[in-house]
N, CA, C and O atoms as a GROMACS GRO file, in nm:
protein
  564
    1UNK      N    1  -0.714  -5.842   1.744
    1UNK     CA    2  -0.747  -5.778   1.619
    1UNK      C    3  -0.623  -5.781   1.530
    1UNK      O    4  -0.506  -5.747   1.549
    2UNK      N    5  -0.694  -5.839   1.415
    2UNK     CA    6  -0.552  -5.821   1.274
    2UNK      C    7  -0.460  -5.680   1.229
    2UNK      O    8  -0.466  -5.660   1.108
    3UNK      N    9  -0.394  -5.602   1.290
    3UNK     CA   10  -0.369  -5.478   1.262
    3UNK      C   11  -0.318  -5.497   1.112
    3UNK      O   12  -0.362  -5.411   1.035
    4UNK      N   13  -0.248  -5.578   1.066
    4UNK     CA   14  -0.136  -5.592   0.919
    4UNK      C   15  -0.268  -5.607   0.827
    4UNK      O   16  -0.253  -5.555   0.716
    5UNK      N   17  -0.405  -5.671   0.851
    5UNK     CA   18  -0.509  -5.645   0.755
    5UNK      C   19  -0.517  -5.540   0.728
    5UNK      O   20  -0.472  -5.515   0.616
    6UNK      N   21  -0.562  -5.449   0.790
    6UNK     CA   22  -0.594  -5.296   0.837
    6UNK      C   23  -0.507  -5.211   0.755
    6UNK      O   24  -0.546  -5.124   0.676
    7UNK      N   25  -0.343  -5.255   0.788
    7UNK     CA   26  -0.278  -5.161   0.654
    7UNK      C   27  -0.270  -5.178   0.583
    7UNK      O   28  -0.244  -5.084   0.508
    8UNK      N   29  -0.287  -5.369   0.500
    8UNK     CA   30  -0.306  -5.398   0.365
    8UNK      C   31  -0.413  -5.326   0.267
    8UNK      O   32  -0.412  -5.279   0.154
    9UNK      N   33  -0.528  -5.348   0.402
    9UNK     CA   34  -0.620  -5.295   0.290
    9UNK      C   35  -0.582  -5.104   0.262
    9UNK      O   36  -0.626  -5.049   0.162
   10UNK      N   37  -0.525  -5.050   0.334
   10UNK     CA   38  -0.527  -4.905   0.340
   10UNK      C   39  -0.444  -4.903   0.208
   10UNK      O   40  -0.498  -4.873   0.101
   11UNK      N   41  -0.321  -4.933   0.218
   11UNK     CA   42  -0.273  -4.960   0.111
   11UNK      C   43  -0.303  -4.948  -0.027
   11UNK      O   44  -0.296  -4.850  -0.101
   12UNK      N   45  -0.344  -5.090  -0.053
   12UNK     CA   46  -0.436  -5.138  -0.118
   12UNK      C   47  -0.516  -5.008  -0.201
   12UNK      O   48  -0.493  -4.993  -0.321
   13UNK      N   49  -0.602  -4.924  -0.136
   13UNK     CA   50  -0.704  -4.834  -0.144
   13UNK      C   51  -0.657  -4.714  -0.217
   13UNK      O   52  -0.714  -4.653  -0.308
   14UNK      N   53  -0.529  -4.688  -0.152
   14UNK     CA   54  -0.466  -4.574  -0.187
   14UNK      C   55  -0.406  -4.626  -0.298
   14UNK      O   56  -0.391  -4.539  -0.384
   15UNK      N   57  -0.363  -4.743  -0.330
   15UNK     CA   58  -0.275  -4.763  -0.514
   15UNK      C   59  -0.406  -4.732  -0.580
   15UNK      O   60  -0.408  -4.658  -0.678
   16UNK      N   61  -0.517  -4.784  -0.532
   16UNK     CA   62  -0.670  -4.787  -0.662
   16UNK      C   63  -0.654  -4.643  -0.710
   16UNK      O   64  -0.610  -4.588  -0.811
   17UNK      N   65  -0.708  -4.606  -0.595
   17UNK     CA   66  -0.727  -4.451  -0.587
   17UNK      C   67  -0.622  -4.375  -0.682
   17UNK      O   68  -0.688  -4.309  -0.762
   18UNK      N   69  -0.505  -4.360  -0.701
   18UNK     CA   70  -0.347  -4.311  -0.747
   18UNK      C   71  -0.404  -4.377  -0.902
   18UNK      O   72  -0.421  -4.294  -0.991
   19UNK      N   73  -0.439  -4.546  -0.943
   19UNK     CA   74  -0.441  -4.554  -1.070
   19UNK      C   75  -0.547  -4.508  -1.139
   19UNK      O   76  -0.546  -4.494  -1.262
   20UNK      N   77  -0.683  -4.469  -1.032
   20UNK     CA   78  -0.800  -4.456  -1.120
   20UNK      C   79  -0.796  -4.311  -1.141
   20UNK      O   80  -0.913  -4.283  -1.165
   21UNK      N   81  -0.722  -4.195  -1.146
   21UNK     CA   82  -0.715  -4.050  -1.119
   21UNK      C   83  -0.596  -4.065  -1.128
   21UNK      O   84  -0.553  -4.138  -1.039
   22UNK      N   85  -0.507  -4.020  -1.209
   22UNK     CA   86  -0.338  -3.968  -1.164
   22UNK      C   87  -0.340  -3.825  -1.236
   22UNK      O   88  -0.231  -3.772  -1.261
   23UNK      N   89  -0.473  -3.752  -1.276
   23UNK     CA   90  -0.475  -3.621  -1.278
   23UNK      C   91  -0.484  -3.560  -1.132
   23UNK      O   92  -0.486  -3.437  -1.126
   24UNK      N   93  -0.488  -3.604  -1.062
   24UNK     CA   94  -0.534  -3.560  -0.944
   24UNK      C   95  -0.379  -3.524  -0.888
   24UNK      O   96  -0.429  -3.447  -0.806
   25UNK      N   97  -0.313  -3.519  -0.876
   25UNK     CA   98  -0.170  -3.500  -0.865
   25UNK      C   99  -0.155  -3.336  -0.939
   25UNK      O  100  -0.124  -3.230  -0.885
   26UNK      N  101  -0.189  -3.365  -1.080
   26UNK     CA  102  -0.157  -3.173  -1.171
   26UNK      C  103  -0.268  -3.099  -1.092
   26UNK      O  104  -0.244  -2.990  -1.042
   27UNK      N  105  -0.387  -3.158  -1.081
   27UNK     CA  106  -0.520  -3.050  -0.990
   27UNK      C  107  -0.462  -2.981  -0.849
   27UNK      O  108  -0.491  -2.867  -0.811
   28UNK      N  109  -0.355  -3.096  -0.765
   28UNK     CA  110  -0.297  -3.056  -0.641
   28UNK      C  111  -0.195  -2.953  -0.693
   28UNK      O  112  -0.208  -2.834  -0.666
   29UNK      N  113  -0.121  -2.986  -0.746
   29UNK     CA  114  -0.026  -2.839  -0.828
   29UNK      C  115  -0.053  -2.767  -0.895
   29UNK      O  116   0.034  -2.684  -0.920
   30UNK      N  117  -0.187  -2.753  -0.967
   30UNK     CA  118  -0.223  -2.629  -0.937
   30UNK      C  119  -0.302  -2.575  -0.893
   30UNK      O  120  -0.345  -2.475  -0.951
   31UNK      N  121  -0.358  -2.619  -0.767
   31UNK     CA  122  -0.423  -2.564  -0.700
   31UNK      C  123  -0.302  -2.469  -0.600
   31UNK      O  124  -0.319  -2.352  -0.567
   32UNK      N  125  -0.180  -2.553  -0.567
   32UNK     CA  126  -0.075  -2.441  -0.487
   32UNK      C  127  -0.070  -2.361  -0.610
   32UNK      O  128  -0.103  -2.246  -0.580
   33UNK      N  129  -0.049  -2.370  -0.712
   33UNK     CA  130   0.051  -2.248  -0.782
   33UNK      C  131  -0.102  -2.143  -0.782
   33UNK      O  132  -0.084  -2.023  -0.764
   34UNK      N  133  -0.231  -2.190  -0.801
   34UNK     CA  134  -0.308  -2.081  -0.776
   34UNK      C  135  -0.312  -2.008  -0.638
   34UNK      O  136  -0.315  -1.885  -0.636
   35UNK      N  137  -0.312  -2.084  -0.521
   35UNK     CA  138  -0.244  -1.988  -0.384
   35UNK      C  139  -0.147  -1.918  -0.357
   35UNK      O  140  -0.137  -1.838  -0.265
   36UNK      N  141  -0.027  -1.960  -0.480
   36UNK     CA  142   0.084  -1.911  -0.465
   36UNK      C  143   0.047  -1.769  -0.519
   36UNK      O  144   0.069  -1.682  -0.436
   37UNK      N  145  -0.001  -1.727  -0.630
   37UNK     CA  146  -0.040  -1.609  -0.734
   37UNK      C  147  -0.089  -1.548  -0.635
   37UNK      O  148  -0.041  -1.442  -0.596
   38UNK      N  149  -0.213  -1.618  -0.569
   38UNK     CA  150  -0.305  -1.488  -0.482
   38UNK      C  151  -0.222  -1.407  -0.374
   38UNK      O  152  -0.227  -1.289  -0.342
   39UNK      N  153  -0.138  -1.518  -0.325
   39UNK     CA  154  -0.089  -1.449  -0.208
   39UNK      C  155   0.045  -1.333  -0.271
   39UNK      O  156   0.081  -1.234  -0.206
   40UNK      N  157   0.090  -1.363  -0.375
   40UNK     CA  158   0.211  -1.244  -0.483
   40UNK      C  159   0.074  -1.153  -0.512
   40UNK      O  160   0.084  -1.030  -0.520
   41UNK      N  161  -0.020  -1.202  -0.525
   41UNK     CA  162  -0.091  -1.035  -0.575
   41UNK      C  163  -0.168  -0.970  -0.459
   41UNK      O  164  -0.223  -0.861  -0.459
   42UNK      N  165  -0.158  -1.060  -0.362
   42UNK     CA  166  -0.251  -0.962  -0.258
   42UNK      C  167  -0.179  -0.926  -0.181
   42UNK      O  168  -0.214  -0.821  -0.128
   43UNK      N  169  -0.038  -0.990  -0.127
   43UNK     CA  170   0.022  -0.953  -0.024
   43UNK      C  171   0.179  -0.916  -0.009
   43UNK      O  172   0.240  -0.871   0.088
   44UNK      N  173   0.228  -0.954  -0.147
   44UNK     CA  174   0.363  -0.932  -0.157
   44UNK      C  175   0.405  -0.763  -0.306
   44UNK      O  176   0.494  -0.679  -0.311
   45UNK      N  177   0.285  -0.792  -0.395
   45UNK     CA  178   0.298  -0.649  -0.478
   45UNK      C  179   0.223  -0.571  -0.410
   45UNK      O  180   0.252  -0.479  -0.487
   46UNK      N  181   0.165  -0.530  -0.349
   46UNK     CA  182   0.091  -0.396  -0.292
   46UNK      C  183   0.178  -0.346  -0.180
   46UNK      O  184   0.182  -0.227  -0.150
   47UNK      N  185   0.262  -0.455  -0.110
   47UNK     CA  186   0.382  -0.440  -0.018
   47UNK      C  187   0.471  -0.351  -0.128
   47UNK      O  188   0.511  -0.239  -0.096
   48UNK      N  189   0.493  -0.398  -0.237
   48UNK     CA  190   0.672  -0.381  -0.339
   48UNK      C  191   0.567  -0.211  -0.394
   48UNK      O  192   0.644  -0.121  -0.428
   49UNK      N  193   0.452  -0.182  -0.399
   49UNK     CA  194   0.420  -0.088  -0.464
   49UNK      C  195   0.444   0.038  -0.355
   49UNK      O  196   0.514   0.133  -0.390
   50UNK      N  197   0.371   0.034  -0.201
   50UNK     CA  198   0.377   0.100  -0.076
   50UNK      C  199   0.554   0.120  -0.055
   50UNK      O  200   0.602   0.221  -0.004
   51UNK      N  201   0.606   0.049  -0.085
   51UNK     CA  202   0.764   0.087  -0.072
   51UNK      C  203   0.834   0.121  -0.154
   51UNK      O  204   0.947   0.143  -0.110
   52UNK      N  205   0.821   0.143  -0.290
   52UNK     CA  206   0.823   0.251  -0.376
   52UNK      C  207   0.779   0.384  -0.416
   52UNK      O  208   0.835   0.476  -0.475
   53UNK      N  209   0.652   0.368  -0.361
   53UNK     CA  210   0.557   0.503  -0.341
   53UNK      C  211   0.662   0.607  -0.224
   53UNK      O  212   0.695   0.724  -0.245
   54UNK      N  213   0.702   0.518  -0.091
   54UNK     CA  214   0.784   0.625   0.013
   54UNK      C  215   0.897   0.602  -0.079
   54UNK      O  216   0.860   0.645  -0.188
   55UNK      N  217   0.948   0.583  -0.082
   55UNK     CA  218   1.077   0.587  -0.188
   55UNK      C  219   1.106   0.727  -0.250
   55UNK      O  220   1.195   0.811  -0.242
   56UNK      N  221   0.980   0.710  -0.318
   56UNK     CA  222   0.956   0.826  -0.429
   56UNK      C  223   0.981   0.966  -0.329
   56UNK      O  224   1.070   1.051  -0.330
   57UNK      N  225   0.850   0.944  -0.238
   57UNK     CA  226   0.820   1.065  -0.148
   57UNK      C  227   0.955   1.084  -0.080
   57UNK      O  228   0.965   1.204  -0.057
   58UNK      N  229   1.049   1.028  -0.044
   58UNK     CA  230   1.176   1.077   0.046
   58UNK      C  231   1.273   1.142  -0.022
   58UNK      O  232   1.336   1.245  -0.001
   59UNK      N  233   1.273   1.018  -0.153
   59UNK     CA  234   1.383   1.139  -0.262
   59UNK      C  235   1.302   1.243  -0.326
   59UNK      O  236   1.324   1.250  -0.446
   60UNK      N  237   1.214   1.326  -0.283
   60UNK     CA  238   1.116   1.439  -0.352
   60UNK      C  239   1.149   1.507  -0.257
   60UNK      O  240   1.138   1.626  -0.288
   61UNK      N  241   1.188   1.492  -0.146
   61UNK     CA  242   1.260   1.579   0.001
   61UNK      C  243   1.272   1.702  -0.062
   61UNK      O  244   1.279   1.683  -0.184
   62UNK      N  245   1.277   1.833  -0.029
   62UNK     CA  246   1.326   1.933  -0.088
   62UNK      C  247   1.335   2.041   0.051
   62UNK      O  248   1.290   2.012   0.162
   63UNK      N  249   1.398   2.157   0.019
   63UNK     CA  250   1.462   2.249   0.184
   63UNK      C  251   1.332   2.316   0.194
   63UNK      O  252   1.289   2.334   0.080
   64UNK      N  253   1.258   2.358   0.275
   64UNK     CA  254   1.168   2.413   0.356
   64UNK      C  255   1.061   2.325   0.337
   64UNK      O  256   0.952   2.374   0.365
   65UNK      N  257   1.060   2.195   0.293
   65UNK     CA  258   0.903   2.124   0.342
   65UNK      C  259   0.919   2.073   0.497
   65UNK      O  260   1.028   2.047   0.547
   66UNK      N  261   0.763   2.062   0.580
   66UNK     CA  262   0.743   2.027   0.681
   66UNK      C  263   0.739   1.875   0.647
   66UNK      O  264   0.699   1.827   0.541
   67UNK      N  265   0.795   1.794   0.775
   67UNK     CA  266   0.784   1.663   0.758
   67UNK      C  267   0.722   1.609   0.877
   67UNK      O  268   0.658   1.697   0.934
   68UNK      N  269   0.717   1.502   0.933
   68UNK     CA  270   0.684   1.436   1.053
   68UNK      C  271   0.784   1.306   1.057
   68UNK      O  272   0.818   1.248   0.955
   69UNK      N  273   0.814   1.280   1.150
   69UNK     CA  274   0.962   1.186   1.160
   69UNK      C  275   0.808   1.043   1.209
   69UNK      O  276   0.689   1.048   1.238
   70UNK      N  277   0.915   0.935   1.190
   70UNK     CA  278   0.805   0.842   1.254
   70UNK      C  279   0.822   0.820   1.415
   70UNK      O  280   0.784   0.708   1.449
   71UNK      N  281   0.851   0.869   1.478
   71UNK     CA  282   0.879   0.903   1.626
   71UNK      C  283   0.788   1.001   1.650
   71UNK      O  284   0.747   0.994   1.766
   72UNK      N  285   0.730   1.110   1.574
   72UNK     CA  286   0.609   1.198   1.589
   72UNK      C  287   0.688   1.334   1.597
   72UNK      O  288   0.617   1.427   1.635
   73UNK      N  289   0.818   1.365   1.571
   73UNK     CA  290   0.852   1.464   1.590
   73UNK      C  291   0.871   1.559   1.425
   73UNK      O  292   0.943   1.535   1.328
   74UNK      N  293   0.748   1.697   1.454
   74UNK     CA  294   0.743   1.798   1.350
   74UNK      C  295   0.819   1.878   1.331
   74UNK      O  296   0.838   1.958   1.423
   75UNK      N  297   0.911   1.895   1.184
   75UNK     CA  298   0.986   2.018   1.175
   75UNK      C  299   1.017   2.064   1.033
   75UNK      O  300   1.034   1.979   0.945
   76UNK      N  301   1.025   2.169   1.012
   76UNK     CA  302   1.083   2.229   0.878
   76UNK      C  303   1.252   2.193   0.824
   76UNK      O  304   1.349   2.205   0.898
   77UNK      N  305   1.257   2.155   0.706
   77UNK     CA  306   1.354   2.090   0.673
   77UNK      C  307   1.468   2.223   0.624
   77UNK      O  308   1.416   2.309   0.553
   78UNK      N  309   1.606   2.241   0.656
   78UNK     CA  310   1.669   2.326   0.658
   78UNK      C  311   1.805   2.284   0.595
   78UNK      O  312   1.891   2.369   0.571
   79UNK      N  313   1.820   2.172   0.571
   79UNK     CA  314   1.941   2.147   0.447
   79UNK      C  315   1.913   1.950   0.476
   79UNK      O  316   1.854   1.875   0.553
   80UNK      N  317   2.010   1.945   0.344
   80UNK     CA  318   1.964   1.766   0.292
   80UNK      C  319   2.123   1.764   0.274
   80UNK      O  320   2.192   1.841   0.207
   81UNK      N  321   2.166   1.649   0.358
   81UNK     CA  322   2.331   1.609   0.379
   81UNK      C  323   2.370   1.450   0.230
   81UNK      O  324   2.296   1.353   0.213
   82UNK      N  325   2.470   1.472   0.171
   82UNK     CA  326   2.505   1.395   0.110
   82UNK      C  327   2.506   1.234   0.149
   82UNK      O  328   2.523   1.149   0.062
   83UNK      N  329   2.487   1.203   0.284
   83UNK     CA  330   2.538   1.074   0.378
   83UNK      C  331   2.376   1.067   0.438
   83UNK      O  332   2.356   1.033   0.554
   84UNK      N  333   2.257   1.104   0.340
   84UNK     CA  334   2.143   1.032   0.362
   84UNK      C  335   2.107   1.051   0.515
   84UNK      O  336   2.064   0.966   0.593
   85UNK      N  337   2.133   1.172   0.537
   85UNK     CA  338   2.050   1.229   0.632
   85UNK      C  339   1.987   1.382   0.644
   85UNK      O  340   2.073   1.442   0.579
   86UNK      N  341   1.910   1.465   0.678
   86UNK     CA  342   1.863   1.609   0.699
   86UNK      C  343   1.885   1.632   0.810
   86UNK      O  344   1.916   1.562   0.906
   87UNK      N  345   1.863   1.770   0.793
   87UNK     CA  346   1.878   1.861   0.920
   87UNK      C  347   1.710   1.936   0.934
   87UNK      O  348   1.650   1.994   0.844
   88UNK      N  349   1.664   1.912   1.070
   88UNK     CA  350   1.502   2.031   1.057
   88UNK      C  351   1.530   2.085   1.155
   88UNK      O  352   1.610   2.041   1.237
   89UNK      N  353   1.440   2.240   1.169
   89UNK     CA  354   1.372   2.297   1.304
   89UNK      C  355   1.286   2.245   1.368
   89UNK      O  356   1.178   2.214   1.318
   90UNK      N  357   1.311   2.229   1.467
   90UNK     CA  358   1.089   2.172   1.549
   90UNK      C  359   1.061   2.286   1.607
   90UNK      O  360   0.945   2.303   1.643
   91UNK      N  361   1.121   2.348   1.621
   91UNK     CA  362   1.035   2.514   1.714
   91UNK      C  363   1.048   2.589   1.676
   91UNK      O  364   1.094   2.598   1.562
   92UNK      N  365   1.009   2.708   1.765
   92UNK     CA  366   0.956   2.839   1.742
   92UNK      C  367   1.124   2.921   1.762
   92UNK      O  368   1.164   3.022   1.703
   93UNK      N  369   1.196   2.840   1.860
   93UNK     CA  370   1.337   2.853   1.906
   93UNK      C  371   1.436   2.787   1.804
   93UNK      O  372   1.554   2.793   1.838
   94UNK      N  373   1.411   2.731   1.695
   94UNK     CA  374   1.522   2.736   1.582
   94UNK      C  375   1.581   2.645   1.644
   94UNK      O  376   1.701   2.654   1.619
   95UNK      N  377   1.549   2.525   1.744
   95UNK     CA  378   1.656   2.386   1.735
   95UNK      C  379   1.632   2.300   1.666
   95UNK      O  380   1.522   2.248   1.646
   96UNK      N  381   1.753   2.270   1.612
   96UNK     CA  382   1.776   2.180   1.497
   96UNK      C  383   1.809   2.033   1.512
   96UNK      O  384   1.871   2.004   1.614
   97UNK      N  385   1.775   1.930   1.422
   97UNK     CA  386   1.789   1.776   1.468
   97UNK      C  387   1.850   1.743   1.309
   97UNK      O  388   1.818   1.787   1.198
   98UNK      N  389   1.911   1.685   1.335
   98UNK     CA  390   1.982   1.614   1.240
   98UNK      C  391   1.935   1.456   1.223
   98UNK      O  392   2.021   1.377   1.263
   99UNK      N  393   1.840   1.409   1.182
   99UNK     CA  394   1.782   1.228   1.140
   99UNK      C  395   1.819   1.197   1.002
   99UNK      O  396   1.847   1.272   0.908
  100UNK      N  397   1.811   1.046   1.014
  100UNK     CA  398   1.824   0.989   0.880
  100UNK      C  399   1.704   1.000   0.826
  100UNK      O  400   1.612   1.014   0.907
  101UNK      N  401   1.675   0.997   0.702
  101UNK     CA  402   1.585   1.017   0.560
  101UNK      C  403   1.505   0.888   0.614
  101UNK      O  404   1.385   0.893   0.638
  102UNK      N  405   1.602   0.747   0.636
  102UNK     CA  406   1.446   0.655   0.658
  102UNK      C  407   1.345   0.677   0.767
  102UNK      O  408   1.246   0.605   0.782
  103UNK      N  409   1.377   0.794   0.853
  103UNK     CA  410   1.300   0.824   0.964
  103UNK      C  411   1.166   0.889   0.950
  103UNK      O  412   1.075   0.888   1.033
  104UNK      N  413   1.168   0.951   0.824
  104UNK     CA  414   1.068   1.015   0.791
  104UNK      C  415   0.907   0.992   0.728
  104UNK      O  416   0.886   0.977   0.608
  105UNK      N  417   0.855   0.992   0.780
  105UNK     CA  418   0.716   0.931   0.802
  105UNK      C  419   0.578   0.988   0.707
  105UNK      O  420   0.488   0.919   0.662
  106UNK      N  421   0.594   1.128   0.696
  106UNK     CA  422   0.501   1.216   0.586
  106UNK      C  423   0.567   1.317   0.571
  106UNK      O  424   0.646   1.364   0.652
  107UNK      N  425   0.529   1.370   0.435
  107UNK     CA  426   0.618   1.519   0.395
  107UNK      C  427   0.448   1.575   0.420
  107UNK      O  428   0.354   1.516   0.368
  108UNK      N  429   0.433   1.689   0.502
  108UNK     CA  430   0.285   1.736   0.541
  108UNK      C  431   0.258   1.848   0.446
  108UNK      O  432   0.145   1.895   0.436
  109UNK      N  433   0.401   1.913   0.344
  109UNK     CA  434   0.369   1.992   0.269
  109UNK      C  435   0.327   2.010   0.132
  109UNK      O  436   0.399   1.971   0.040
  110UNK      N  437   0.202   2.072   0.108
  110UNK     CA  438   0.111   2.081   0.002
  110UNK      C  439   0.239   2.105  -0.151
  110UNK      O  440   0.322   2.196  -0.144
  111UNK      N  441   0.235   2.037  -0.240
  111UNK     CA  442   0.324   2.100  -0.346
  111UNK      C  443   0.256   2.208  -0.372
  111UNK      O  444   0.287   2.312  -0.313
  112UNK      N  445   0.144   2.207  -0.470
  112UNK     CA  446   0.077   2.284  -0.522
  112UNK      C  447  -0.096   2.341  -0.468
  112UNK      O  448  -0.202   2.333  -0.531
  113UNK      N  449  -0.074   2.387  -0.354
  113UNK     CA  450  -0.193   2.467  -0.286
  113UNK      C  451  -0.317   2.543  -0.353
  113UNK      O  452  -0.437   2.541  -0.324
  114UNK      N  453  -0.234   2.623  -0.469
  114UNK     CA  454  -0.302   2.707  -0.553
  114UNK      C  455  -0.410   2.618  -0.649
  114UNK      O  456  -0.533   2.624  -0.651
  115UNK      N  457  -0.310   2.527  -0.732
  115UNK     CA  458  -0.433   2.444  -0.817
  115UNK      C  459  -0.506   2.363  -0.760
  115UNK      O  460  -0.584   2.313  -0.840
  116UNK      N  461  -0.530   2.290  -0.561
  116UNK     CA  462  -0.592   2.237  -0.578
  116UNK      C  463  -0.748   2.280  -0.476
  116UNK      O  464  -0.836   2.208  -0.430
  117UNK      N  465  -0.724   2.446  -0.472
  117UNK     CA  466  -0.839   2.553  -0.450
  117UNK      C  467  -0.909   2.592  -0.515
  117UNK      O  468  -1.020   2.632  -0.479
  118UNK      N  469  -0.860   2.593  -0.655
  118UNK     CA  470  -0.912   2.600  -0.805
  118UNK      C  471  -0.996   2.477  -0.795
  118UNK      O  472  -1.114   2.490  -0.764
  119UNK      N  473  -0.931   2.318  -0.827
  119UNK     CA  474  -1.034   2.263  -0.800
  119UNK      C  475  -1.118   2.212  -0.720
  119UNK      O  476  -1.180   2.116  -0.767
  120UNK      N  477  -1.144   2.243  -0.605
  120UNK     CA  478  -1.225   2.277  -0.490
  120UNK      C  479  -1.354   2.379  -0.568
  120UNK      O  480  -1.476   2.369  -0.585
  121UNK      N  481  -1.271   2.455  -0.594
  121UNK     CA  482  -1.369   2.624  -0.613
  121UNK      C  483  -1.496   2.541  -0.757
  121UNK      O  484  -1.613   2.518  -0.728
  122UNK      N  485  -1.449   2.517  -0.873
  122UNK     CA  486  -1.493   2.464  -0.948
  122UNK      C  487  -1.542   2.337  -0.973
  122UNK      O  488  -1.615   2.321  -1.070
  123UNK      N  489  -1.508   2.224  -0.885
  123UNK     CA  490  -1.626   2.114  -0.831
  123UNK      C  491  -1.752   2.191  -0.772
  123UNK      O  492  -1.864   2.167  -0.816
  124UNK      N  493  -1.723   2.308  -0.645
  124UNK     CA  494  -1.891   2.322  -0.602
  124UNK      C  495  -1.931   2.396  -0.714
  124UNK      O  496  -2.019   2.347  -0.785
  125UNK      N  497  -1.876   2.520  -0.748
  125UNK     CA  498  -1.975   2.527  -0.873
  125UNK      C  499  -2.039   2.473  -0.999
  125UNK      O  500  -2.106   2.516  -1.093
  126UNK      N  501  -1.994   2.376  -0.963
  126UNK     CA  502  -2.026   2.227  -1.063
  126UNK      C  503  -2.176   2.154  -1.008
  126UNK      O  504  -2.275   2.113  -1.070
  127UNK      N  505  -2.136   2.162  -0.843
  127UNK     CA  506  -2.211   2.069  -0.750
  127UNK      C  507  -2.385   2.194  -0.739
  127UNK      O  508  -2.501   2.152  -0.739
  128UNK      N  509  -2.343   2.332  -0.732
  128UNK     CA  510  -2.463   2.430  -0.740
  128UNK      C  511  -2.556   2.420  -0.860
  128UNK      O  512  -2.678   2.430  -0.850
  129UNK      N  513  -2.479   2.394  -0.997
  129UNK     CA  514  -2.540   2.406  -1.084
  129UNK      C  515  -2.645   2.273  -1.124
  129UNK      O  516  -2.762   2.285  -1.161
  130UNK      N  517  -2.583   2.166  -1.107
  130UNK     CA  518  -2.657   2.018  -1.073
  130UNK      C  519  -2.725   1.982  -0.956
  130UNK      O  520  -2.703   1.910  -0.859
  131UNK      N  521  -2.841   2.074  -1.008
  131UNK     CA  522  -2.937   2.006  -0.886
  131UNK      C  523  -3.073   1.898  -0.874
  131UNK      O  524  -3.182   1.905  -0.930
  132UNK      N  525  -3.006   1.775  -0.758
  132UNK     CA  526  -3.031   1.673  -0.778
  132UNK      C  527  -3.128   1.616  -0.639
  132UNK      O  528  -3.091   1.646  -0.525
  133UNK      N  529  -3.254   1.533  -0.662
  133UNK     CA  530  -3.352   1.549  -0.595
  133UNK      C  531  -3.264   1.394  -0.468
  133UNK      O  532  -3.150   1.359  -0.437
  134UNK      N  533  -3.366   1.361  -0.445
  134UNK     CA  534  -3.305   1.220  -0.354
  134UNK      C  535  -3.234   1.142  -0.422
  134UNK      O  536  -3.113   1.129  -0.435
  135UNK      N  537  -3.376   1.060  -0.489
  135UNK     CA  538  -3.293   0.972  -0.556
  135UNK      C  539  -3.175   1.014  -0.675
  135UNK      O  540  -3.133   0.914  -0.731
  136UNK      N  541  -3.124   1.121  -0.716
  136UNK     CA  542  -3.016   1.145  -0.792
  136UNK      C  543  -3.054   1.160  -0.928
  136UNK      O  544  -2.973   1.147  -1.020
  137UNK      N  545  -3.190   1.190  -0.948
  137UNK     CA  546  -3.264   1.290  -1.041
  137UNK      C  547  -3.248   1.389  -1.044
  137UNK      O  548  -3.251   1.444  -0.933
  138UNK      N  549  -3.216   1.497  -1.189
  138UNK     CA  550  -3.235   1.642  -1.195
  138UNK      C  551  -3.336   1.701  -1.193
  138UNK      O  552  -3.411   1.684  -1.289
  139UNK      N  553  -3.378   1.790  -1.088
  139UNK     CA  554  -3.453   1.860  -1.057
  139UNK      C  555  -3.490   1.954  -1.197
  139UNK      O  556  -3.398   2.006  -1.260
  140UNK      N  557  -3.602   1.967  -1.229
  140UNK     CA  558  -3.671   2.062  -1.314
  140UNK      C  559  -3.627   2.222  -1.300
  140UNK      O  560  -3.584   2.305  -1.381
  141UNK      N  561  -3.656   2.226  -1.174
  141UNK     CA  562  -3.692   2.398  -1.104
  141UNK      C  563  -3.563   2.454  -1.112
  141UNK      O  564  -3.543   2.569  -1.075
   0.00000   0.00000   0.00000
């Protein structure tokens, strides 16, 4: 069998192909630069947004919020050290741990408790006064 036919013609096929289409080259670039976008908006900014969000939450640290370390250990925060670390209680016995700030995993304490019982309290009385059959019709009665 002639193998050197075989790549002439391949050849061959592929110059046609290249002269009859040489848009086909900008369609391949941008088809990456459109994969490139999806993957910056689906997987690299929602990353850069989640690590600004704790950011926020660690420097909002303040002395008596409860935290949770990411090791699972709970305690009340009892002073904030210049060299980016705290001091908490975990017990009932007042021992104290000294971790770094990136250790910290959730601040568990409510800022504002009061306003958000208020709106609790005033959604259901919202939810009593709208009364709504199955399908999400107002009832007459």
């Amino acid at each position: 069998m002639n193998f050197n036919f075989l790549l002439d013609n391949a050849a061959s096929s592929a110059d046609a192909a290249q002269q009859q289409n040489p848009g086909q080259i900008w369609m391949l670039l941008g088809m990456y630069a459109l994969l490139a976008l999806a993957i910056y908006f689906f997987i690299f900014r929602p990353n850069k947004k989640k690590k600004k969000a704790e950011e926020e939450m660690k420097n909002s640290l303040e002395v008596g919020d409860d935290i949770t370390t990411i090791g699972g250990i709970m305690g009340r925060v009892v002073s904030i050290k210049d060299d980016d670390s705290i001091v908490i209680e975990t017990a009932s016995d007042r021992s104290r741990l000294r971790i770094k700030r990136w250790a910290i995993s959730t601040i568990d304490t409510e800022k504002n408790p009061e306003s958000k019982k208020d709106e609790a309290k005033s959604e259901k009385t919202e939810e009593s006064k709208k009364k709504k059959t199955f399908f999400g019709k107002k009832d007459e009665n």
